[in-house]
Short mmCIF file of C-alpha atoms in Angstrom, two decimals:
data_model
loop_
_atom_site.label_atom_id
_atom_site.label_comp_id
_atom_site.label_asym_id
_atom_site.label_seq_id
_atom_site.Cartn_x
_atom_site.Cartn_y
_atom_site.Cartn_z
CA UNK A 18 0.00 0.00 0.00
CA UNK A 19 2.79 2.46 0.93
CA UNK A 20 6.39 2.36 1.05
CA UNK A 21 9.25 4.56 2.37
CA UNK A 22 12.51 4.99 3.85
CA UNK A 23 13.87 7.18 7.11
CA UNK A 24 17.01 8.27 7.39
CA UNK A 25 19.13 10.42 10.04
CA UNK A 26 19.24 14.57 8.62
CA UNK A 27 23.25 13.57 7.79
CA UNK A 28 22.52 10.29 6.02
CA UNK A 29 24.16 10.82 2.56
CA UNK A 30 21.70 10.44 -0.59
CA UNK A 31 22.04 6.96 -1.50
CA UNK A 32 20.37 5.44 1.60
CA UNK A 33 17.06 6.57 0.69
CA UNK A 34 17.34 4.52 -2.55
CA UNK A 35 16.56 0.83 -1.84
CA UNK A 36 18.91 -0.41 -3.93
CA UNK A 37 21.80 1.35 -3.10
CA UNK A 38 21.13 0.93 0.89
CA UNK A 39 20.58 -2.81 0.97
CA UNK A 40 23.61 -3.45 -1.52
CA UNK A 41 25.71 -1.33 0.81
CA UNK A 42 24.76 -3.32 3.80
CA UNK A 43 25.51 -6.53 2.22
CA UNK A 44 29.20 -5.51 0.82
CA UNK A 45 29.65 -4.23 4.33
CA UNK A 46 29.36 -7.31 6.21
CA UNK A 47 32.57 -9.68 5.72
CA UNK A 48 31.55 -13.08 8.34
CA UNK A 49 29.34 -15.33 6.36
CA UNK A 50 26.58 -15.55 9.64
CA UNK A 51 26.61 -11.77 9.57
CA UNK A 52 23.39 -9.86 10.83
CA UNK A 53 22.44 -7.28 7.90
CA UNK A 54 19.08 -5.86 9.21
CA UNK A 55 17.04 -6.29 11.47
CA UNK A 56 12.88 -6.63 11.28
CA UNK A 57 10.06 -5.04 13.55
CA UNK A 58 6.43 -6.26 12.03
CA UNK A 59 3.43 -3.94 13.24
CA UNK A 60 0.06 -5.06 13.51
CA UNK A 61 -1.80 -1.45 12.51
CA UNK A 62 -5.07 -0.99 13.91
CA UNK A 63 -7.77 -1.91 11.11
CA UNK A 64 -10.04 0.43 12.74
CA UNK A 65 -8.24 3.57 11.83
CA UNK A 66 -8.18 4.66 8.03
CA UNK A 67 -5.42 4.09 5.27
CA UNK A 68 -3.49 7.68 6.03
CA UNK A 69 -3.82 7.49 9.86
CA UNK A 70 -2.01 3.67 9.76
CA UNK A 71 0.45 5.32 7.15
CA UNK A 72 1.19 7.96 9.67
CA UNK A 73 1.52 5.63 12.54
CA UNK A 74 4.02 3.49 10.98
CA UNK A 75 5.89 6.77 9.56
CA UNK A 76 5.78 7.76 13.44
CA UNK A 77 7.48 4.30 14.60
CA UNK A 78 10.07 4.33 11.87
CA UNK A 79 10.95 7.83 12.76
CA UNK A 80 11.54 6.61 16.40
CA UNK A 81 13.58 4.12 15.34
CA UNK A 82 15.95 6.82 13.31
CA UNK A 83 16.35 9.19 16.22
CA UNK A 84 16.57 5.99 18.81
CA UNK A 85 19.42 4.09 16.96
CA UNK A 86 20.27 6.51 13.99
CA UNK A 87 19.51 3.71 11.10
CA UNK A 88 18.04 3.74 8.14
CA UNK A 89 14.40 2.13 8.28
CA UNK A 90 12.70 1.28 4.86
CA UNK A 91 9.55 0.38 6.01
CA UNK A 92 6.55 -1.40 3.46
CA UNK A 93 2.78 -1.34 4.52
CA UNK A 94 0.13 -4.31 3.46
CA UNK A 95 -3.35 -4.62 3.57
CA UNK A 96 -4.93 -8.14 3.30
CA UNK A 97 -5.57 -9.99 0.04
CA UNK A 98 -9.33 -9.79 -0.94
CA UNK A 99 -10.12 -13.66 -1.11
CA UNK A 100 -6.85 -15.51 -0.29
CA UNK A 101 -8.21 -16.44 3.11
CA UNK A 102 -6.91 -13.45 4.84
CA UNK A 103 -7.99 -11.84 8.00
CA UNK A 104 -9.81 -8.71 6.58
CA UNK A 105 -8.20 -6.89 9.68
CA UNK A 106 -4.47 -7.66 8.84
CA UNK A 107 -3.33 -4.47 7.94
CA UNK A 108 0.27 -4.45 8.72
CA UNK A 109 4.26 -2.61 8.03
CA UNK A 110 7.52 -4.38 7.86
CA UNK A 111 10.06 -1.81 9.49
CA UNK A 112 13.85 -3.16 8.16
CA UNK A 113 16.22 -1.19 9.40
CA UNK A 114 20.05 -1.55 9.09
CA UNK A 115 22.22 -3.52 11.97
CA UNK A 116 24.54 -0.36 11.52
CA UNK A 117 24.28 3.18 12.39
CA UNK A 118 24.18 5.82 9.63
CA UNK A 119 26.53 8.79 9.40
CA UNK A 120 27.65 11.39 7.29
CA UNK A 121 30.02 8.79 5.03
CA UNK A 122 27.44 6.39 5.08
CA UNK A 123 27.63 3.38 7.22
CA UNK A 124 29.42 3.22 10.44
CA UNK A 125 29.47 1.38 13.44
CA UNK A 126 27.46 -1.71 15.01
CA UNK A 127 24.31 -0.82 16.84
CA UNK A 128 25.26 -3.59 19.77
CA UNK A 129 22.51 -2.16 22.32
CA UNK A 130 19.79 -4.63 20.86
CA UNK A 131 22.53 -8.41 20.93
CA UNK A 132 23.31 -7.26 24.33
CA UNK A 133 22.38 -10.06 26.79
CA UNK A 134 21.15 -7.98 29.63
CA UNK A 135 20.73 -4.48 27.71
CA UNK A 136 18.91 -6.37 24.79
CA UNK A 137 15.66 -7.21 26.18
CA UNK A 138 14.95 -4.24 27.73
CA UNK A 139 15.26 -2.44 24.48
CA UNK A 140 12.78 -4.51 22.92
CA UNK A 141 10.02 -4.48 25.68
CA UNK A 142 11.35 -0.39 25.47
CA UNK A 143 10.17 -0.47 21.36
CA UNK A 144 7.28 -2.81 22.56
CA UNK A 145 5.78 0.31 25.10
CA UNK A 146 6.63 3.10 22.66
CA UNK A 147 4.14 1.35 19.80
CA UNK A 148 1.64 1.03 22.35
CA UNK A 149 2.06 4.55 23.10
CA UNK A 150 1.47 5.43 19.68
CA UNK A 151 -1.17 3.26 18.18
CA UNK A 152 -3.33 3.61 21.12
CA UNK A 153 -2.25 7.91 20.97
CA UNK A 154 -3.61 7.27 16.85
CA UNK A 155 -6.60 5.56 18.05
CA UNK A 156 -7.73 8.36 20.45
CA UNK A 157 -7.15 11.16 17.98
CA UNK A 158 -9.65 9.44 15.35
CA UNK A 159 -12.26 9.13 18.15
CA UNK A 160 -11.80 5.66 18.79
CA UNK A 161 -10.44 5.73 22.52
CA UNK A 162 -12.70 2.53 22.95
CA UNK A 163 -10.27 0.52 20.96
CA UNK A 164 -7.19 -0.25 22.70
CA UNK A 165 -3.96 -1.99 21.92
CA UNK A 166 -2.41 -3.83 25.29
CA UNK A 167 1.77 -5.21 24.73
CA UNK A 168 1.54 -7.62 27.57
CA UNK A 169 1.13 -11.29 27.37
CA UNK A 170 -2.66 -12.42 28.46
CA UNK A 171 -1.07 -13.87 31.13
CA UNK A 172 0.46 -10.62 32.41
CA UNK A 173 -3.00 -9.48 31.72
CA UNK A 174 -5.16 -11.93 33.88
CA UNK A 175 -6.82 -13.06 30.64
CA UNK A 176 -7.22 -17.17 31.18
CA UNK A 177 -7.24 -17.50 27.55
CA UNK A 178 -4.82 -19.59 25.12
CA UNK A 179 -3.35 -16.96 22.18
CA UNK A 180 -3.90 -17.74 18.63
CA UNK A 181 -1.09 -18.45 16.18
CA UNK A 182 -0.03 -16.31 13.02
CA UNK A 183 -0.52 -18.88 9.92
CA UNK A 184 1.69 -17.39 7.47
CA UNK A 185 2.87 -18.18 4.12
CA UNK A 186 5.35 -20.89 4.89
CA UNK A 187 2.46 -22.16 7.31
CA UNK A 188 -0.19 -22.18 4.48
CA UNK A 189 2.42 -23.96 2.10
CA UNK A 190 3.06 -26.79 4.72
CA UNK A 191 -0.43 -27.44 5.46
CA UNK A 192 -1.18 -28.00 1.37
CA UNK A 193 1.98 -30.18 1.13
CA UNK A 194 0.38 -32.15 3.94
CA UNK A 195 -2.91 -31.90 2.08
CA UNK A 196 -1.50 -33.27 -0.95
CA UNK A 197 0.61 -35.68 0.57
CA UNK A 198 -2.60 -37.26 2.18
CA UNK A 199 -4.56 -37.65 -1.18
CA UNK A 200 -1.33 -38.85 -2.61
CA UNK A 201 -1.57 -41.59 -0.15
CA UNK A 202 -5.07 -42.18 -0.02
CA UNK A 203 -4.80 -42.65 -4.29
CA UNK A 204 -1.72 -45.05 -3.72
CA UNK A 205 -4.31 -47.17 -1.42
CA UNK A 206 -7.18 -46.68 -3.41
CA UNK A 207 -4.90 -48.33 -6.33
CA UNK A 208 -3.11 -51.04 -4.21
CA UNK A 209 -6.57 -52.25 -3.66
CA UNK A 210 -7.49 -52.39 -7.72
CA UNK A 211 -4.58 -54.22 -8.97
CA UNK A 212 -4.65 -56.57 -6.00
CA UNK A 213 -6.21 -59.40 -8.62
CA UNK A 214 -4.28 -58.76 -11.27
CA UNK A 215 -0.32 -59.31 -9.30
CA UNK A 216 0.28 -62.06 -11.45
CA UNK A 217 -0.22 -60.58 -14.64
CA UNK A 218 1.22 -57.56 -13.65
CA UNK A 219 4.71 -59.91 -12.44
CA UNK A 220 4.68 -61.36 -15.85
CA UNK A 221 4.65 -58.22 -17.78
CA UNK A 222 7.56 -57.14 -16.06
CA UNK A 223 9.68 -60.29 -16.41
CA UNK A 224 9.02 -60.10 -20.21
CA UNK A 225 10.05 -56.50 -20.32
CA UNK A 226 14.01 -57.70 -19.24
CA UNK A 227 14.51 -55.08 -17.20
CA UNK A 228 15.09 -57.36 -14.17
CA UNK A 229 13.58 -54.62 -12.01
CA UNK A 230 10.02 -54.89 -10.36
CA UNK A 231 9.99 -51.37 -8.13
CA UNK A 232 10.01 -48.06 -9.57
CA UNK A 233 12.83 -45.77 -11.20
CA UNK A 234 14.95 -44.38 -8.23
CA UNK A 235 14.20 -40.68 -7.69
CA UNK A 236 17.19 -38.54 -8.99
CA UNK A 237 20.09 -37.30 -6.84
CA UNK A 238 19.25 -33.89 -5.77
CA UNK A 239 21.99 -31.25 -6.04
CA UNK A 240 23.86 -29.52 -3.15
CA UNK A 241 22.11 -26.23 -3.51
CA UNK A 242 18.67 -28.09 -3.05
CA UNK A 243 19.61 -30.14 0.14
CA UNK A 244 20.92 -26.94 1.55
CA UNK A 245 17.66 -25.32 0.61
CA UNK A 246 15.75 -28.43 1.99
CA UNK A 247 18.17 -28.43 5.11
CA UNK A 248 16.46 -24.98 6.03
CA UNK A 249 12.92 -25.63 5.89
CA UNK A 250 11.13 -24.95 8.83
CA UNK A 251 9.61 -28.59 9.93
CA UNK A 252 6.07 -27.67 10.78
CA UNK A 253 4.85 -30.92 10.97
CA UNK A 254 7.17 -31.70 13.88
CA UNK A 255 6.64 -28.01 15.43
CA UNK A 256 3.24 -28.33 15.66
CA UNK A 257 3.07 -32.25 17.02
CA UNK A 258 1.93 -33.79 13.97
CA UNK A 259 -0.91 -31.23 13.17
CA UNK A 260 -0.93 -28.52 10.22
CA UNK A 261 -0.91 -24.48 11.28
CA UNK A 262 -4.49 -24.69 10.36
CA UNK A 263 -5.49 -27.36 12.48
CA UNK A 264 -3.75 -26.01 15.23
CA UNK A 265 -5.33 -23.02 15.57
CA UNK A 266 -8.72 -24.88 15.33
CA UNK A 267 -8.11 -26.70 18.12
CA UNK A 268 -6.70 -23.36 19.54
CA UNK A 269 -10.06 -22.24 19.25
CA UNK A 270 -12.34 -25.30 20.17
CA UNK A 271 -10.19 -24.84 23.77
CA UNK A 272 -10.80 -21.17 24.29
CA UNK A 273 -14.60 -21.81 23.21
CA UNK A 274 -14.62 -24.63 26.19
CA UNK A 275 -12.98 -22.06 28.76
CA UNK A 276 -15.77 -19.06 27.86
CA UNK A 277 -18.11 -21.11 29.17
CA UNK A 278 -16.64 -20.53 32.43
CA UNK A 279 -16.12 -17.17 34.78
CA UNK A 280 -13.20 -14.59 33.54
CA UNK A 281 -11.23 -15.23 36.88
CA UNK A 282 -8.45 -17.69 36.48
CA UNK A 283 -9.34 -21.34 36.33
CA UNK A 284 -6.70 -22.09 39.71
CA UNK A 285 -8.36 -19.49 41.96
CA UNK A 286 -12.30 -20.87 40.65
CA UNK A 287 -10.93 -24.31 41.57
CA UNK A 288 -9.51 -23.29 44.87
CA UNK A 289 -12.73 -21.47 45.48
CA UNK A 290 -14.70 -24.57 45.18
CA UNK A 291 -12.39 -26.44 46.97
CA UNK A 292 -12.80 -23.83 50.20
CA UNK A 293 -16.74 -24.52 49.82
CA UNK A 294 -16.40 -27.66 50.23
CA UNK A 295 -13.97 -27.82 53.02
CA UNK A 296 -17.24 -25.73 54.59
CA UNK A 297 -19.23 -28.51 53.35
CA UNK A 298 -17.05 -31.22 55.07
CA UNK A 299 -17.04 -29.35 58.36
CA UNK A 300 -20.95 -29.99 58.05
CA UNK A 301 -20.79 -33.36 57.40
CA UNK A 302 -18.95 -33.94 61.29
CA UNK A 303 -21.19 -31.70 62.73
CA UNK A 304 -23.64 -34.55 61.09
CA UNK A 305 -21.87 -37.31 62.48
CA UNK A 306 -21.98 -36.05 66.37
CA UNK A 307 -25.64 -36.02 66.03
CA UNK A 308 -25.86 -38.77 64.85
CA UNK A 309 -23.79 -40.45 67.50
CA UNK A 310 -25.34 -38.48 70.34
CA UNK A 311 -28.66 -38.19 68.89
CA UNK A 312 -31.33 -40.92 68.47
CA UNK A 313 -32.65 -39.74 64.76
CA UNK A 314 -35.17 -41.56 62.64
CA UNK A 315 -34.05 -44.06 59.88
CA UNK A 316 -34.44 -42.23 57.20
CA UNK A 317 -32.45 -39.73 58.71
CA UNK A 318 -29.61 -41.84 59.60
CA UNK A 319 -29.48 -43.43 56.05
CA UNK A 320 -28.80 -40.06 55.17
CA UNK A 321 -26.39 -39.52 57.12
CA UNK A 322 -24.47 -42.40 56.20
CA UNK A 323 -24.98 -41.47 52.40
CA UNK A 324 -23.16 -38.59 52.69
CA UNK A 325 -20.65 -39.32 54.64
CA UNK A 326 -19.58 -42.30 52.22
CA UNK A 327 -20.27 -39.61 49.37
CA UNK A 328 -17.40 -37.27 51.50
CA UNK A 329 -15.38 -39.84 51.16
CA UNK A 330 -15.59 -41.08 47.91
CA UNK A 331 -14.99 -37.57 46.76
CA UNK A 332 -11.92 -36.70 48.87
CA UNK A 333 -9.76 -39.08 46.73
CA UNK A 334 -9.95 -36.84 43.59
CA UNK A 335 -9.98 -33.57 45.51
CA UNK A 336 -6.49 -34.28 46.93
CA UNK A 337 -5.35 -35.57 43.42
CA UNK A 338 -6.53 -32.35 41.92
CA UNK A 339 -4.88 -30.67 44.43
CA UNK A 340 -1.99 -31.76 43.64
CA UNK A 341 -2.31 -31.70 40.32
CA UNK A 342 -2.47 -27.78 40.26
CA UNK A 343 0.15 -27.61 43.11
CA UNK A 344 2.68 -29.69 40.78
CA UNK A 345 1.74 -27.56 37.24
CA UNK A 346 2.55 -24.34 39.64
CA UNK A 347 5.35 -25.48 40.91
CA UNK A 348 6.70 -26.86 38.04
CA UNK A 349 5.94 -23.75 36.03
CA UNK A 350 7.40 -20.91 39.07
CA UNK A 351 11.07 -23.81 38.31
CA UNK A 352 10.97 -22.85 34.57
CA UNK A 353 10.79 -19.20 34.90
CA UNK A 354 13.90 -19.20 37.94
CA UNK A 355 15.75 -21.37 35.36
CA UNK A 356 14.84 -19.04 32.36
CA UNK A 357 15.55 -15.97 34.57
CA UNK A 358 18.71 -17.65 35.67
CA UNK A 359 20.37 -18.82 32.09
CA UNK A 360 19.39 -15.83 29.82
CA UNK A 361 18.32 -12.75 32.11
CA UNK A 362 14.46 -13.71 30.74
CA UNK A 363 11.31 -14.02 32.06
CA UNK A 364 10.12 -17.89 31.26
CA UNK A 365 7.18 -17.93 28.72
CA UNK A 366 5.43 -21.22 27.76
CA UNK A 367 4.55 -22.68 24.37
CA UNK A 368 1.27 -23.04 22.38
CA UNK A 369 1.34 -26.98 23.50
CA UNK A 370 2.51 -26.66 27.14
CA UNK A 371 -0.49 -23.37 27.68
CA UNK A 372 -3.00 -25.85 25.91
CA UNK A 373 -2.25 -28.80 28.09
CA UNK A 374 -2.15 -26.92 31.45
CA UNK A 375 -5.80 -25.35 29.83
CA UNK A 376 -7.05 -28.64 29.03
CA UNK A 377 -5.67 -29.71 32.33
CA UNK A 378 -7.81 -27.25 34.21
CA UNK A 379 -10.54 -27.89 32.35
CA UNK A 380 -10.86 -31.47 33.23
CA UNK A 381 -10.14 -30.43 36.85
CA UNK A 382 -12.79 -27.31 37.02
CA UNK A 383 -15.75 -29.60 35.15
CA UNK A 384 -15.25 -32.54 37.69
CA UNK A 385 -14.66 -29.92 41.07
CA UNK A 386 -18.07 -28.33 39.83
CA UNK A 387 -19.98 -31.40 39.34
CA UNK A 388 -18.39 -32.55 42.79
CA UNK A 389 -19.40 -29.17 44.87
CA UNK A 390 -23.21 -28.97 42.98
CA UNK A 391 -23.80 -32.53 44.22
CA UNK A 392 -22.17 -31.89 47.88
CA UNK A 393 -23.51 -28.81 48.57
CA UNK A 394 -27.42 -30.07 47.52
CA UNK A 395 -26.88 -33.42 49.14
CA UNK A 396 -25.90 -31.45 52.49
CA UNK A 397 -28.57 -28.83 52.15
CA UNK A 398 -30.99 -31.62 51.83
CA UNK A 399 -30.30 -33.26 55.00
CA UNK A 400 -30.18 -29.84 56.71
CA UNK A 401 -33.44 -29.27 55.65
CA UNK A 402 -34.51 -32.95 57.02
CA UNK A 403 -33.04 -32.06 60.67
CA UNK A 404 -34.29 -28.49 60.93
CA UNK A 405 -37.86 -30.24 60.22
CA UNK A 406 -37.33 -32.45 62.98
CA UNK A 407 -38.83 -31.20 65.82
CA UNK A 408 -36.28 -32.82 68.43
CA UNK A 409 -33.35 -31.58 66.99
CA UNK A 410 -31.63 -28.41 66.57
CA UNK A 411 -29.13 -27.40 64.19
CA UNK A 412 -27.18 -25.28 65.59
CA UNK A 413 -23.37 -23.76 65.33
CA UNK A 414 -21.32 -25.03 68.33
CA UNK A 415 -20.84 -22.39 70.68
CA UNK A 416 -17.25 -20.45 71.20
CA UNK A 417 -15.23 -21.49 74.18
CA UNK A 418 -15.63 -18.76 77.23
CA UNK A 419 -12.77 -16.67 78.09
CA UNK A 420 -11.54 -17.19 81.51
CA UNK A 421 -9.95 -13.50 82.71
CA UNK A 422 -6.73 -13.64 84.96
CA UNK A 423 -9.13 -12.90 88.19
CA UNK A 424 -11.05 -16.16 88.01
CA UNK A 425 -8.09 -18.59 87.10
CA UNK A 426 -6.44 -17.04 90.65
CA UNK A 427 -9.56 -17.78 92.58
CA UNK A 428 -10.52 -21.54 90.65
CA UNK A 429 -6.81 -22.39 91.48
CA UNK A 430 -7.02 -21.13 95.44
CA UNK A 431 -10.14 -23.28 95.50
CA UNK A 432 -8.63 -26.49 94.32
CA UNK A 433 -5.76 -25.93 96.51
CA UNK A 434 -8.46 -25.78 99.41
CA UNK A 435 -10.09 -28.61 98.32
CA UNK A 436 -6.72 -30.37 98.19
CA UNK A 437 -5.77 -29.56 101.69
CA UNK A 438 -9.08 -30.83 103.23
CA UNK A 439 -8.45 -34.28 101.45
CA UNK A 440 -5.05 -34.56 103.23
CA UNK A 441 -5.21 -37.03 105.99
CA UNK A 442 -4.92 -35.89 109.82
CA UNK A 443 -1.88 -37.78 110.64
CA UNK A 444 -0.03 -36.36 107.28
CA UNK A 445 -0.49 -32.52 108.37
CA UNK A 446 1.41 -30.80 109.89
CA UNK A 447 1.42 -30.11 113.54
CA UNK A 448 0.93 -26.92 114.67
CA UNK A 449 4.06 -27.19 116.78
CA UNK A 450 6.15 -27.13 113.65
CA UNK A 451 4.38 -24.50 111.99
CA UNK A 452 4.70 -22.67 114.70
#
């Protein structure tokens, strides 16, 4: 859609042609593994209009310049009408150069963003300065309901999995795998035909002379193709045997499951239920000394017993699912010292491990739900049995009394009275010797 290229005021001429710049970079770098630019992609708010996104990526770039004095040649793109895109993907690729830009052209190494400690904070630095501005764009066109958030969901308290960018190279792998299926399911299809006719087929081949019943081998690829194949990104294997496309529609088939639950965190709704039912199990031995203590009908006691068994039964899986969470938090809080530890990060997990911790939870909040509805009404129930019972009352066991400093003296000079009147005659003293 738009295309341009922002240099420092004493950047020579020939950066700002595309040509020129990029060529330059390249005959500047000598090592083979060399770093020649270095790539920032925006996602531009869809709600604002063409010029507005055009002026917010001119305002990044320019940030970039004055920041690290490159040169940034920076491309906007709008989706493609029917190729599957998202109609909201309006997006820039900012490239700028690795080294700064002076007077004579290229100069030194812009180091800040490899450093190992240094590094990081630069990025989360570019990270808050684009949030800055886009959400700065968005309030100027009278959109201050739209707003653009840099942190993780985590960081944001969203229980939510994030959805996966299927690009190009994602697309391409998930035909391959499309075509490789049909290819396979043709092969079968024709195993299957010729199964009858093997015989025939064996003869055929005998009489041709060739000597050689299996197919042609494939030719010997060059060097330049295996070292093009040797770069491929393996999808296949990145995504556990799944295409991008199927990935992200299980992606979604997860978050549907968790909107059917609260916004708060799935942990703290399972620990909630599990407090409510800690309440509920306090009931149950409040149920048990009456029944012990109390002569209650039958169907009363029955009760009783039911849900006392039911307690039980249930506190098998509550302590498993405790521990299940306790372990996945633990084990989590290890990554992220280790992470912090090794590379001055904070830990971040994957699409697979965030899925299987959600899927995890899940499983855990569904059954603890269940569990608590049927508790809670099987309790209430027998409540409601005993308060109808005219003999009984249910009632909260009364606090222990205080005893003040004043009556401990006087209950302890009493017992010590009543102590000395039990002593035998002969064993007192005399009053000779206490005299």
């Amino acid at each position: 859609m738009a295309s341009f290229i922002l240099t420092p005021p004493q950047a020579p001429e020939t950066t700002r042609d595309r040509v020129l710049l990029w060529n330059a970079v390249e005959a500047a770098e000598t090592r083979k593994n060399s770093r020649v630019a270095r790539e920032i992609i925006l996602a531009l708010p869809y709600e604002l209009p063409a010029p507005a996104r055009e002026a917010l990526a001119r305002d990044m770039s320019l940030w970039l310049v004055e920041r690290y004095n490159v040169a940034v040649d920076t491309s906007l793109h709008s989706p493609v009408a029917g190729d599957g895109h998202d109609p909201r993907n309006h997006h820039a690729h900012l490239l700028f150069t690795t080294r700064e830009i002076t007077k004579d052209g290229l100069g030194k190494k812009t180091r800040i963003l490899d450093d190992r400690e240094q590094g990081p904070q630069e990025v989360e630095l570019i990270r808050t300065i684009w949030e800055t501005l886009a959400n700065d764009a968005l309030e100027q066109a009278g959109l201050s309901h739209a707003k653009i958030d840099r942190r993780t969901l985590d960081d944001q308290g969203i229980d939510r999995i994030p959805q996966i960018h299927i690009g190009p190279e994602g697309k391409a792998a998930s035909e391959k795998r499309r075509e490789d299926d049909k290819d396979d399911d043709d092969e079968g299809d024709k195993d299957g035909d010729d199964e009858e006719g093997k015989s025939g087929d064996k003869s055929g081949k005998q009489g041709g002379g060739s000597g050689d019943s299996g197919p042609a081998p494939a030719p010997a690829k060059d060097k330049e193709q295996a070292s093009q194949k040797s770069r491929e990104v393996d999808y296949k294997t990145i995504d556990q045997g799944q295409t991008r496309a199927e990935l992200v529609e299980e992606i979604k088939r997860v978050n549907a499951e968790r909107s059917k639950w609260p916004e708060l965190p799935l942990a703290e709704q399972i620990r909630t239920l599990e407090k409510e039912m800690v309440r509920l199990d306090h009931r149950v031995r409040h149920f048990e000394n009456i029944y012990a203590k109390t002569s209650l009908p039958n169907v009363i006691k029955k009760s009783i017993v039911a849900i006392v068994r039911f307690s039980k039964e249930l506190l098998f899986t509550r302590i498993l699912n405790r521990e299940s969470l306790r372990l996945s938090e633990q084990e989590s809080q290890a990554r992220g010292v280790r992470q912090n530890f090794r590379y001055g990060q904070s830990y971040r997990a994957g699409i697979h491990e965030q899925m299987q911790t959600m899927k995890t939870r899940l499983k855990i909040m569904e059954e603890t739900h269940d569990h608590s509805r049927k508790y809670k009404s099987f309790v209430d129930s027998i409540e409601k049995t005993l308060a109808e019972h005219p003999a009984i009352k249910f009632t909260e066991s009364a606090r222990p009394k205080t005893i003040t400093d004043l009556e401990f003296s006087i209950r302890i000079k009493l017992k010590a009275g009543l102590l000395r009147e039990g002593i035998p005659e002969i064993f007192k003293p005399s009053k000779k010797q206490s005299a």
